[in-house]
Coordinates of C-alpha atoms in Angstrom, one line a residue:
Chain A
M1 CA -29.2 11.8 -22.8
E2 CA -27.3 11.6 -19.5
I3 CA -30.2 9.9 -17.9
F4 CA -30.3 7.2 -20.6
V5 CA -26.6 6.6 -20.5
S6 CA -26.7 6.5 -16.7
I7 CA -29.3 3.7 -16.9
I8 CA -27.0 1.8 -19.3
I9 CA -24.2 2.3 -16.9
G10 CA -26.4 0.9 -14.1
V11 CA -27.3 -2.1 -16.2
L12 CA -23.7 -2.8 -17.1
T13 CA -22.7 -2.6 -13.4
M14 CA -25.5 -4.9 -12.5
C15 CA -24.4 -7.5 -15.1
A16 CA -20.8 -7.1 -14.0
V17 CA -21.7 -7.7 -10.3
Y18 CA -23.8 -10.8 -11.3
L19 CA -21.0 -12.2 -13.4
V20 CA -18.2 -11.5 -10.8
L21 CA -20.3 -13.4 -8.2
S22 CA -20.5 -16.5 -10.4
R23 CA -18.4 -19.7 -10.1
S24 CA -16.7 -19.9 -13.5
L25 CA -13.4 -18.0 -13.8
L26 CA -14.1 -16.9 -17.3
R27 CA -17.4 -15.4 -16.4
I28 CA -15.6 -13.5 -13.6
I29 CA -13.2 -12.0 -16.1
I30 CA -16.0 -11.0 -18.4
G31 CA -17.6 -9.4 -15.4
T32 CA -14.5 -7.4 -14.7
A33 CA -14.4 -6.3 -18.3
L34 CA -18.0 -5.1 -18.1
F35 CA -17.2 -3.3 -14.9
S36 CA -14.4 -1.4 -16.6
H37 CA -16.8 -0.5 -19.4
A38 CA -19.2 0.9 -16.9
A39 CA -16.5 3.0 -15.2
H40 CA -15.3 4.4 -18.5
L41 CA -18.8 5.3 -19.6
L42 CA -19.3 7.0 -16.3
V43 CA -16.2 9.2 -16.8
L44 CA -17.6 10.3 -20.1
T45 CA -21.1 10.8 -18.8
T46 CA -20.3 12.8 -15.6
A47 CA -18.3 15.3 -17.6
G48 CA -21.4 16.1 -19.5
L49 CA -22.5 14.7 -22.9
K50 CA -22.8 18.2 -24.4
T51 CA -23.1 18.5 -28.2
G52 CA -20.1 19.9 -29.8
A53 CA -17.4 19.1 -32.3
A54 CA -14.7 16.5 -31.6
P55 CA -11.8 18.2 -29.7
V56 CA -9.7 18.8 -32.7
L57 CA -8.8 22.4 -33.6
V58 CA -10.4 23.3 -36.8
N59 CA -10.9 26.8 -38.1
G60 CA -14.4 28.2 -37.5
V61 CA -15.5 25.7 -34.9
T62 CA -16.0 27.2 -31.4
E63 CA -18.0 24.5 -29.5
F64 CA -16.0 21.5 -28.5
T65 CA -16.7 18.5 -26.2
D66 CA -14.6 18.3 -23.1
P67 CA -11.2 16.7 -24.1
L68 CA -10.1 15.9 -20.6
P69 CA -12.4 12.9 -19.8
Q70 CA -11.5 11.4 -23.2
A71 CA -7.9 11.5 -22.2
L72 CA -8.8 9.9 -18.8
V73 CA -10.8 7.2 -20.5
L74 CA -8.0 6.5 -22.9
T75 CA -5.6 6.0 -20.0
A76 CA -8.1 3.9 -18.1
I77 CA -8.8 1.7 -21.1
V78 CA -5.1 0.8 -21.7
I79 CA -4.6 0.1 -18.0
S80 CA -7.7 -2.2 -17.8
F81 CA -6.6 -3.8 -21.0
G82 CA -3.2 -4.7 -19.5
V83 CA -4.7 -5.9 -16.3
T84 CA -7.3 -8.0 -18.2
A85 CA -4.6 -9.6 -20.4
F86 CA -2.7 -10.5 -17.3
F87 CA -5.8 -11.9 -15.7
L88 CA -6.6 -14.0 -18.7
V89 CA -3.2 -15.5 -18.8
L90 CA -3.3 -16.1 -15.0
A91 CA -6.6 -17.9 -15.5
Y92 CA -5.1 -20.1 -18.2
R93 CA -2.1 -21.0 -16.0
T94 CA -4.4 -21.7 -13.1
Y95 CA -6.5 -24.0 -15.3
Q96 CA -3.3 -25.8 -16.3
E97 CA -2.0 -26.1 -12.8
L98 CA -5.2 -26.8 -10.8
S99 CA -7.2 -28.3 -13.7
T100 CA -10.3 -26.5 -12.6
D101 CA -12.2 -23.5 -13.7
N102 CA -14.5 -23.5 -10.7
M103 CA -13.8 -20.9 -8.0
E104 CA -15.6 -23.0 -5.4
E105 CA -12.9 -25.6 -5.8
M106 CA -10.0 -23.1 -5.3
K107 CA -10.0 -23.4 -1.6
G108 CA -7.4 -24.4 1.0
T109 CA -5.5 -23.0 3.9
E110 CA -2.0 -24.4 3.2
S111 CA 0.5 -21.7 2.8
Y112 CA 3.7 -22.0 0.9
D113 CA 7.3 -21.0 1.9
Chain B
M1 CA 17.4 21.5 -8.4
I2 CA 13.8 22.4 -9.2
N3 CA 13.3 18.8 -10.5
L4 CA 14.0 17.3 -7.1
P5 CA 10.5 15.8 -6.4
V6 CA 10.6 13.7 -9.6
F7 CA 13.9 11.9 -8.9
P8 CA 12.6 9.3 -6.4
I9 CA 10.2 8.2 -9.2
V10 CA 12.5 8.5 -12.2
I11 CA 15.7 6.8 -10.9
P12 CA 14.2 3.4 -10.1
A13 CA 12.1 3.6 -13.3
L14 CA 15.2 4.2 -15.4
A15 CA 17.1 1.5 -13.6
A16 CA 14.3 -1.0 -14.2
I17 CA 14.1 -0.2 -17.9
L18 CA 17.8 -0.6 -18.3
M19 CA 17.7 -3.9 -16.4
M20 CA 15.1 -5.3 -18.8
F21 CA 17.7 -5.6 -21.4
M22 CA 19.6 -8.3 -19.5
P23 CA 17.1 -10.2 -17.4
K24 CA 19.3 -13.4 -17.1
R25 CA 22.5 -11.7 -15.8
V26 CA 21.6 -12.1 -12.1
Q27 CA 24.8 -10.5 -10.7
L28 CA 24.4 -7.4 -12.8
Q29 CA 20.7 -7.2 -11.9
R30 CA 21.5 -7.3 -8.2
A31 CA 24.2 -4.6 -8.5
M32 CA 22.0 -2.3 -10.6
A33 CA 19.0 -2.7 -8.3
L34 CA 21.0 -2.0 -5.2
G35 CA 22.8 0.9 -6.8
A36 CA 19.6 2.5 -8.0
L37 CA 18.1 2.1 -4.6
V38 CA 21.1 3.6 -2.8
M39 CA 20.9 6.6 -5.2
T40 CA 17.2 7.0 -4.7
A41 CA 17.7 6.9 -0.9
I42 CA 20.3 9.6 -1.0
V43 CA 18.1 11.8 -3.2
S44 CA 15.1 11.3 -1.0
L45 CA 17.1 12.2 2.1
F46 CA 18.3 15.3 0.3
L47 CA 14.6 16.0 -0.6
V48 CA 13.7 15.8 3.1
H49 CA 16.5 18.3 3.9
T50 CA 15.3 20.6 1.1
V51 CA 11.7 20.5 2.2
S52 CA 12.7 21.2 5.8
T53 CA 14.7 24.2 4.9
E54 CA 12.7 25.7 2.0
G55 CA 9.2 24.5 2.5
I56 CA 7.0 22.5 0.2
Q57 CA 8.5 21.7 -3.2
T58 CA 6.2 21.7 -6.2
L59 CA 7.0 20.8 -9.7
N60 CA 4.7 21.5 -12.6
L61 CA 5.4 18.9 -15.2
G62 CA 5.9 20.5 -18.7
N63 CA 5.7 24.0 -17.3
W64 CA 1.9 24.1 -17.4
Q65 CA 0.3 26.3 -14.7
A66 CA -0.8 24.4 -11.6
P67 CA -4.4 23.3 -12.1
F68 CA -4.0 22.5 -15.8
G69 CA -1.0 20.2 -15.8
I70 CA 0.1 17.5 -13.5
T71 CA 1.8 18.8 -10.4
L72 CA 4.2 16.8 -8.2
V73 CA 4.0 18.1 -4.6
S74 CA 6.6 17.1 -2.1
D75 CA 5.6 18.3 1.3
M76 CA 7.3 16.9 4.4
L77 CA 4.7 14.1 4.7
S78 CA 5.4 12.7 1.2
A79 CA 9.1 13.3 1.5
L80 CA 9.3 11.3 4.8
L81 CA 7.2 8.5 3.3
V82 CA 9.2 8.3 0.1
T83 CA 12.4 8.1 2.2
T84 CA 11.0 5.4 4.3
S85 CA 9.7 3.3 1.4
T86 CA 13.0 3.7 -0.5
L87 CA 15.1 2.6 2.5
L88 CA 12.8 -0.4 3.2
T89 CA 13.0 -1.5 -0.5
L90 CA 16.8 -1.2 -0.3
F91 CA 17.0 -3.5 2.7
I92 CA 14.4 -5.9 1.4
V93 CA 16.2 -6.2 -2.0
W94 CA 19.4 -6.9 0.0
F95 CA 17.5 -9.6 1.9
A96 CA 16.1 -11.0 -1.4
V97 CA 19.6 -11.3 -2.9
H98 CA 20.5 -13.9 -0.2
Y99 CA 17.0 -15.4 0.0
F100 CA 16.1 -16.3 -3.6
S101 CA 17.7 -18.8 -5.9
D102 CA 19.4 -17.5 -9.1
S103 CA 16.7 -19.0 -11.3
Y104 CA 14.0 -17.1 -9.4
E105 CA 15.9 -13.9 -9.6
G106 CA 16.3 -14.2 -13.4
N107 CA 12.6 -13.7 -13.9
Y108 CA 12.4 -9.9 -13.8
L109 CA 12.2 -10.0 -10.0
Y110 CA 14.2 -6.9 -9.2
I111 CA 12.6 -5.1 -12.1
S112 CA 9.2 -5.7 -10.7
M113 CA 10.4 -4.6 -7.2
L114 CA 11.8 -1.4 -8.6
F115 CA 8.5 -0.7 -10.5
L116 CA 6.6 -1.3 -7.3
L117 CA 8.8 1.4 -5.7
V118 CA 8.1 3.7 -8.6
G119 CA 4.4 3.3 -8.1
V120 CA 4.6 3.8 -4.4
N121 CA 6.9 6.8 -4.5
G122 CA 4.7 8.3 -7.3
A123 CA 1.5 7.8 -5.2
F124 CA 3.2 9.6 -2.3
T125 CA 4.4 12.5 -4.4
T126 CA 1.6 13.2 -6.9
G127 CA -0.7 16.2 -6.6
D128 CA -3.3 15.0 -9.1
I129 CA -6.1 12.6 -8.3
F130 CA -6.1 10.8 -11.7
N131 CA -2.3 10.6 -11.6
L132 CA -2.7 9.0 -8.2
F133 CA -4.9 6.3 -9.9
V134 CA -2.2 5.7 -12.5
F135 CA 0.5 5.3 -9.9
F136 CA -1.8 3.0 -8.0
E137 CA -2.1 0.8 -11.1
V138 CA 1.7 0.9 -11.6
F139 CA 2.4 -0.6 -8.2
L140 CA -0.6 -2.9 -8.3
M141 CA 0.6 -4.3 -11.6
S142 CA 4.0 -4.9 -10.1
S143 CA 2.4 -6.5 -7.1
Y144 CA 0.4 -8.9 -9.3
V145 CA 3.7 -10.0 -11.0
L146 CA 5.5 -10.4 -7.7
I147 CA 2.7 -12.3 -6.0
V148 CA 2.4 -14.9 -8.8
L149 CA 6.1 -15.2 -9.5
G150 CA 7.1 -18.8 -9.0
G151 CA 3.8 -20.1 -10.3
R152 CA 2.9 -22.7 -7.6
G153 CA -0.7 -23.8 -7.4
V154 CA -1.3 -22.0 -4.1
Q155 CA 0.1 -18.8 -5.4
L156 CA -2.0 -18.9 -8.6
R157 CA -5.1 -19.7 -6.6
E158 CA -4.7 -16.7 -4.2
S159 CA -3.4 -14.4 -6.9
I160 CA -6.7 -14.6 -8.7
K161 CA -8.6 -13.4 -5.6
Y162 CA -6.1 -10.6 -5.1
L163 CA -6.3 -9.5 -8.7
L164 CA -10.1 -9.6 -8.7
V165 CA -10.5 -7.5 -5.6
N166 CA -8.0 -4.9 -6.9
I167 CA -9.6 -4.7 -10.4
I168 CA -12.9 -4.0 -8.8
A169 CA -11.3 -1.4 -6.5
S170 CA -9.6 0.2 -9.4
A171 CA -12.9 0.4 -11.4
L172 CA -14.5 2.0 -8.3
F173 CA -11.6 4.4 -8.1
V174 CA -12.2 5.5 -11.7
M175 CA -15.9 5.9 -10.9
S176 CA -15.1 8.1 -7.9
V177 CA -12.8 10.2 -9.9
A178 CA -15.5 10.5 -12.6
L179 CA -18.1 11.7 -10.1
L180 CA -15.7 14.1 -8.5
Y181 CA -14.8 15.5 -11.9
G182 CA -18.4 15.8 -12.8
V183 CA -19.1 17.8 -9.6
T184 CA -16.1 20.1 -9.6
G185 CA -14.6 20.0 -13.1
T186 CA -11.0 19.7 -11.9
L187 CA -8.5 16.9 -11.0
N188 CA -5.7 18.8 -9.2
L189 CA -5.8 18.1 -5.5
A190 CA -5.2 21.7 -4.4
D191 CA -7.7 23.0 -6.9
L192 CA -10.2 20.4 -5.8
A193 CA -9.7 21.5 -2.2
M194 CA -10.6 25.1 -3.3
K195 CA -13.6 24.0 -5.5
I196 CA -15.2 21.5 -3.2
P197 CA -16.5 24.0 -0.6
L198 CA -18.2 25.9 -3.4
V199 CA -20.3 22.9 -4.5
D200 CA -24.0 23.6 -4.0
N201 CA -25.0 20.3 -2.5
P202 CA -22.5 19.1 0.2
D203 CA -24.2 15.7 0.5
V204 CA -22.9 14.8 -2.9
I205 CA -19.4 15.4 -1.7
T206 CA -20.0 13.3 1.4
V207 CA -21.1 10.4 -0.9
I208 CA -18.0 10.8 -3.0
G209 CA -15.9 10.9 0.2
V210 CA -17.4 7.6 1.4
L211 CA -16.7 6.1 -2.1
F212 CA -13.1 7.2 -1.8
V213 CA -12.9 5.6 1.7
I214 CA -14.2 2.4 0.2
V215 CA -11.7 2.4 -2.6
F216 CA -8.7 3.2 -0.4
G217 CA -10.0 0.9 2.3
M218 CA -9.9 -1.9 -0.2
K219 CA -6.3 -1.2 -0.8
G220 CA -5.5 -0.6 2.8
A221 CA -7.5 -3.5 4.2
L222 CA -10.1 -1.9 6.4
V223 CA -12.9 -4.0 7.8
P224 CA -15.2 -5.0 6.0
L225 CA -12.9 -4.8 3.0
H226 CA -10.1 -6.8 4.4
Y227 CA -11.2 -10.3 3.4
W228 CA -8.6 -10.7 0.6
L229 CA -5.6 -9.8 2.7
P230 CA -4.7 -12.8 4.8
G231 CA -5.1 -15.3 2.0
A232 CA -3.2 -13.2 -0.6
Y233 CA -0.3 -12.3 1.6
V234 CA 0.3 -15.7 3.2
V235 CA 1.3 -17.3 -0.1
A236 CA 3.8 -14.6 -1.1
P237 CA 7.5 -15.4 -0.6
T238 CA 9.0 -13.7 2.4
P239 CA 10.8 -10.7 0.8
I240 CA 7.8 -10.0 -1.4
L241 CA 5.5 -10.3 1.7
A242 CA 7.8 -7.9 3.6
M243 CA 7.5 -5.4 0.7
F244 CA 3.7 -5.8 0.5
G245 CA 3.1 -5.6 4.3
A246 CA 5.3 -2.5 4.6
L247 CA 4.3 -0.5 1.6
L248 CA 1.0 -1.5 -0.1
T249 CA -1.5 -1.2 2.6
K250 CA 0.2 2.0 3.8
V251 CA -0.4 3.7 0.5
G252 CA -4.1 3.2 1.0
V253 CA -3.8 4.7 4.5
Y254 CA -1.8 7.6 3.1
S255 CA -4.4 8.3 0.5
I256 CA -7.2 8.3 3.1
L257 CA -5.1 10.7 5.2
R258 CA -4.4 13.0 2.2
T259 CA -7.9 13.1 0.7
Y260 CA -9.7 13.3 4.1
T261 CA -7.7 16.2 5.5
L262 CA -7.4 18.1 2.2
L263 CA -10.7 17.5 0.3
F264 CA -13.4 16.2 2.6
D265 CA -12.6 18.0 5.8
G266 CA -15.4 20.5 5.5
N267 CA -17.9 17.6 5.4
G268 CA -16.4 16.4 8.6
E269 CA -19.1 15.1 10.9
F270 CA -20.5 12.1 9.1
L271 CA -17.2 11.1 7.4
Q272 CA -15.3 11.4 10.7
T273 CA -17.8 9.1 12.5
F274 CA -17.7 6.7 9.5
L275 CA -13.9 6.5 9.6
M276 CA -13.8 6.1 13.3
V277 CA -16.3 3.1 13.2
L278 CA -14.2 1.5 10.4
A279 CA -11.0 2.0 12.4
V280 CA -12.5 0.5 15.6
L281 CA -13.8 -2.5 13.6
T282 CA -10.4 -3.0 11.9
I283 CA -8.7 -3.0 15.3
F284 CA -11.2 -5.6 16.6
I285 CA -10.9 -8.0 13.7
G286 CA -7.1 -7.6 13.7
M287 CA -6.9 -8.4 17.4
T288 CA -9.1 -11.4 16.9
G289 CA -7.0 -12.8 14.1
A290 CA -3.7 -12.0 15.8
I291 CA -4.5 -14.2 18.8
A292 CA -6.5 -16.9 16.9
Y293 CA -3.8 -18.2 14.6
N294 CA -0.7 -20.4 15.2
D295 CA 0.8 -19.7 11.8
V296 CA 3.6 -17.1 12.2
K297 CA 2.9 -15.4 8.9
L298 CA -0.8 -15.0 9.6
I299 CA -0.1 -13.5 13.1
I300 CA 2.0 -10.7 11.6
I301 CA -0.5 -10.2 8.7
Y302 CA -3.3 -9.6 11.2
N303 CA -1.0 -7.2 13.0
I304 CA -0.9 -5.2 9.8
M305 CA -4.7 -4.7 10.3
I306 CA -4.3 -3.7 13.9
A307 CA -1.8 -1.1 12.8
V308 CA -3.9 0.2 10.0
G309 CA -6.8 0.5 12.4
V310 CA -4.8 2.4 14.9
I311 CA -3.4 4.8 12.3
L312 CA -6.9 5.4 10.9
Y313 CA -8.2 6.1 14.3
G314 CA -5.6 8.8 14.7
I315 CA -6.7 10.2 11.3
S316 CA -10.4 10.2 12.2
V317 CA -9.8 12.1 15.4
N318 CA -8.2 14.7 13.2
T319 CA -6.4 17.0 15.7
Q320 CA -2.8 18.2 15.5
T321 CA -1.7 15.7 18.2
S322 CA -3.5 12.6 16.8
L323 CA -2.3 13.3 13.3
E324 CA 1.3 13.6 14.5
G325 CA 0.8 10.3 16.3
S326 CA -0.6 8.7 13.2
L327 CA 2.3 9.8 11.0
Y328 CA 4.8 8.8 13.6
Y329 CA 3.2 5.4 14.0
L330 CA 2.8 5.0 10.2
I331 CA 6.5 5.3 9.6
H332 CA 7.4 3.1 12.6
D333 CA 5.0 0.5 11.4
M334 CA 6.3 0.4 7.9
I335 CA 9.8 -0.3 9.2
I336 CA 8.9 -2.8 11.9
K337 CA 6.5 -4.8 9.8
A338 CA 9.2 -5.3 7.2
V339 CA 11.6 -6.4 9.9
L340 CA 9.1 -8.8 11.4
F341 CA 8.1 -10.4 8.1
M342 CA 11.8 -11.0 7.2
L343 CA 12.4 -12.5 10.7
V344 CA 9.4 -14.7 10.4
G345 CA 10.4 -15.8 7.0
M346 CA 13.8 -16.8 8.4
M347 CA 12.1 -18.8 11.1
I348 CA 10.1 -20.6 8.4
G349 CA 13.3 -21.2 6.4
I350 CA 15.0 -22.8 9.3
T351 CA 12.2 -25.0 10.6
K352 CA 10.6 -25.7 7.2
S353 CA 7.2 -25.0 8.6
G354 CA 5.0 -22.0 9.3
Q355 CA 3.3 -23.6 12.3
L356 CA 4.3 -22.7 15.8
R357 CA 3.9 -26.3 16.9
D358 CA 6.8 -27.4 14.7
M359 CA 9.2 -24.8 16.1
G360 CA 11.0 -24.3 19.4
G361 CA 14.4 -23.9 20.9
L362 CA 15.7 -21.6 18.1
I363 CA 17.4 -19.3 20.6
T364 CA 20.1 -21.9 21.5
R365 CA 21.2 -22.2 17.9
F366 CA 20.7 -18.6 16.8
P367 CA 21.0 -16.2 19.7
V368 CA 21.5 -13.0 17.6
F369 CA 18.4 -13.9 15.6
G370 CA 16.4 -14.6 18.7
W371 CA 17.2 -11.4 20.5
T372 CA 16.6 -9.4 17.3
F373 CA 13.2 -10.8 17.1
F374 CA 12.6 -10.0 20.8
V375 CA 13.5 -6.4 20.3
A376 CA 11.4 -6.2 17.2
A377 CA 8.4 -7.7 19.1
L378 CA 8.7 -5.2 21.9
S379 CA 9.1 -2.4 19.4
L380 CA 5.9 -3.5 17.6
A381 CA 3.9 -3.5 20.8
G382 CA 5.1 0.0 21.7
I383 CA 7.3 -0.5 24.8
P384 CA 9.0 2.8 25.6
P385 CA 11.7 3.9 24.6
L386 CA 11.3 1.9 21.4
S387 CA 9.7 3.3 18.3
G388 CA 6.1 2.1 18.6
F389 CA 5.6 4.0 21.8
F390 CA 5.4 7.7 20.8
G391 CA 3.0 7.3 18.0
K392 CA 0.5 5.4 20.1
L393 CA 1.0 7.9 23.0
L394 CA 0.1 10.8 20.8
I395 CA -2.9 9.0 19.2
V396 CA -4.2 8.1 22.7
S397 CA -3.7 11.6 24.1
G398 CA -5.2 13.1 21.0
G399 CA -8.3 11.0 21.4
M400 CA -8.5 11.8 25.1
D401 CA -8.3 15.5 24.4
E402 CA -11.3 15.2 22.1
G403 CA -13.3 13.6 25.0
E404 CA -13.1 10.1 23.4
L405 CA -12.7 7.3 25.9
F406 CA -13.6 4.1 24.0
G407 CA -11.2 4.6 21.1
P408 CA -8.0 5.3 23.2
L409 CA -8.8 2.5 25.5
L410 CA -9.2 0.2 22.5
V411 CA -5.8 1.3 21.1
L412 CA -4.2 0.5 24.4
L413 CA -5.9 -2.8 24.6
S414 CA -4.9 -3.6 21.1
S415 CA -1.2 -3.1 22.2
L416 CA -1.7 -5.8 24.7
F417 CA -3.1 -8.2 22.1
V418 CA -0.2 -7.3 19.7
L419 CA 2.3 -8.0 22.5
Y420 CA 0.6 -11.3 23.3
S421 CA 0.6 -12.4 19.7
V422 CA 4.2 -11.7 18.9
M423 CA 5.4 -13.0 22.4
K424 CA 3.5 -16.2 21.5
I425 CA 5.8 -16.5 18.5
F426 CA 8.9 -15.7 20.7
L427 CA 8.0 -18.1 23.5
N428 CA 6.9 -21.0 21.3
G429 CA 9.5 -20.5 18.6
F430 CA 12.6 -19.5 20.3
W431 CA 12.4 -20.9 23.8
G432 CA 11.5 -24.4 24.9
E433 CA 12.6 -27.7 23.3
A434 CA 13.4 -28.1 19.6
K435 CA 10.6 -30.0 18.0
R436 CA 12.7 -31.3 15.2
E437 CA 16.3 -31.3 14.0
Y438 CA 17.4 -28.2 12.2
D439 CA 20.0 -29.4 9.9
G440 CA 23.4 -27.7 9.3
P441 CA 23.4 -25.9 5.9
L442 CA 20.9 -23.4 7.2
V443 CA 23.3 -21.7 9.6
P444 CA 25.3 -19.7 7.1
Y445 CA 22.0 -19.0 5.3
T446 CA 20.8 -17.1 8.3
K447 CA 24.1 -15.4 8.9
H448 CA 23.8 -13.7 5.6
L449 CA 20.2 -13.0 5.9
I450 CA 20.3 -11.5 9.4
V451 CA 22.5 -8.5 8.4
P452 CA 20.0 -6.4 6.5
V453 CA 17.3 -7.2 9.0
F454 CA 19.5 -6.3 11.9
L455 CA 20.5 -3.0 10.3
L456 CA 16.9 -2.2 9.6
L457 CA 16.0 -2.9 13.3
I458 CA 18.8 -0.6 14.3
I459 CA 17.2 2.1 12.2
A460 CA 13.9 1.4 13.9
V461 CA 15.4 1.6 17.4
A462 CA 17.2 4.8 16.5
Y463 CA 13.9 6.2 15.3
G464 CA 12.5 5.5 18.7
F465 CA 15.4 6.9 20.7
G466 CA 15.7 9.9 18.4
A467 CA 12.0 10.8 18.6
E468 CA 12.9 14.3 19.9
A469 CA 15.1 14.9 16.9
I470 CA 12.5 13.7 14.5
H471 CA 9.7 15.6 16.1
P472 CA 10.2 18.9 14.1
Y473 CA 10.0 17.0 10.9
I474 CA 6.7 15.3 11.9
T475 CA 5.3 18.6 13.0
Q476 CA 6.2 20.2 9.7
A477 CA 4.6 17.2 7.9
I478 CA 1.3 17.7 9.8
E479 CA 1.1 21.5 9.1
P480 CA -0.4 21.2 5.6
L481 CA -2.9 18.6 6.9
V482 CA -4.2 20.8 9.6
N483 CA -4.2 23.9 7.5
P484 CA -4.8 22.9 3.9
E485 CA -4.3 26.6 2.9
I486 CA -0.5 26.0 3.2
Y487 CA -0.7 23.1 0.6
I488 CA -3.0 25.1 -1.7
D489 CA -0.9 28.2 -1.7
A490 CA 2.3 26.1 -2.4
V491 CA 0.7 24.5 -5.4
I492 CA -1.4 27.3 -6.9
K493 CA 0.9 30.3 -7.0
E494 CA -0.9 33.5 -7.7

């Protein structure tokens, strides 16, 4: 099972890298979202995908899955959600301001003071 | 006062939360921000005093035993860095009060600055690797807000690149933490330091160590992960740039210092060489950029890279002497970079241009400003007895003791390049003929602005002259890095 999920993580990362290297800003944001997915899946996978009950204390259950990576993933998900929301709004504002979605056109050396 | 380590994190956070209720009342915002920073500075100085008398302060949050909960660890290294970053933020906010217009300040500016300090102080104090990631995100999120505040086209353009690089670095950070957790089954730094030597296959740990160097190198602008730095920093307004240049890259350097000395020391050989090569490359690229440009901001930005390379070289040599030098130089560099960015921002404010070809003759109009810049420039280059000297001296002698020759010589050569690049600003900007009329209203403007910068420079000079008095603190800060057992015993009490 870990092998299978690892392959999926690899495919996700591959797609993320491909999308991040593209020109369109929205594709880049989709790429970063995929990258976050890959990272979160990796956290769950490296901790071991052992079979067991959900980590909720119930009488008579002795085998639980590891609760710690789930907490880590929950934290990482909300952080990446916040950052992605900010990134989307930033992309929207950039489109309004520079009227382009193409990263190739976002060049220049002038600084601002 | 068992809760002492948490105060430098909580005070600015509480102040920022309170300030959110009245974002448009600029006077009150200023007062509250400065008040909170003064309180934090006092507390952090008290923390330094406590650590120097009673040893490492640890705080288990929520009374959970050490490896199971989150532990905050204030050893002398983090206490010194917390103090430095708090003082710098205080002076930079003071500078920002005079620098920005009221409408700019009404947009949650000080709140973001305080949250940036919360993240930085937290990253310096935490004893848990995932908590370190969270604090990284806290200050990165604040830095995204600060870098884009104002919303000009140039800022938006460069913010996207800055954001993208940092999102990728953060995802890599999560991946590294995941791999480390998969191998060891723990997240507490001290516990990790005990578990890592027990791992069957040390090569896995080396790979994870390289991953961490890549992650922190992205934050700390090591070559070849530095490409985002010049563009992103050059568009930020001066006080924000001073804060970024002084604090953000240095957190990456601190994280490399902490993880390398504590976790990956046993896998030394390969990682040490790897770090050394990166340090040398960083110094090279920094030197090249510092002499190539005629834009004052870019010159100082490339000087950040030189400093990061020099500090990293000291870390990679990894002896008592060189680590002392690295820490000494790290604190000096934080202070002096903030001073220089603010001075350069004032130059740009007066001449309305960032290019050296539009400047000249400033010293006749602003003598105090000119000589302040001169002292700051000498201090940056490491002329004794100013503050940059001792750190570099210890790094060079530490490298020499290890039989290195190329590294120490490169560090010395880089000082020459640093001196040339900042003297280029001084000679072209302050001496010679005025290239254009600097009109009147700017003079009171600089009179207000020069005060915090001047005071900060006095602190930097005192730090150089008082090197002997500071030395015991530096030595105490290096102890847990050379002997990780001290750190582990302080955190995990039997």
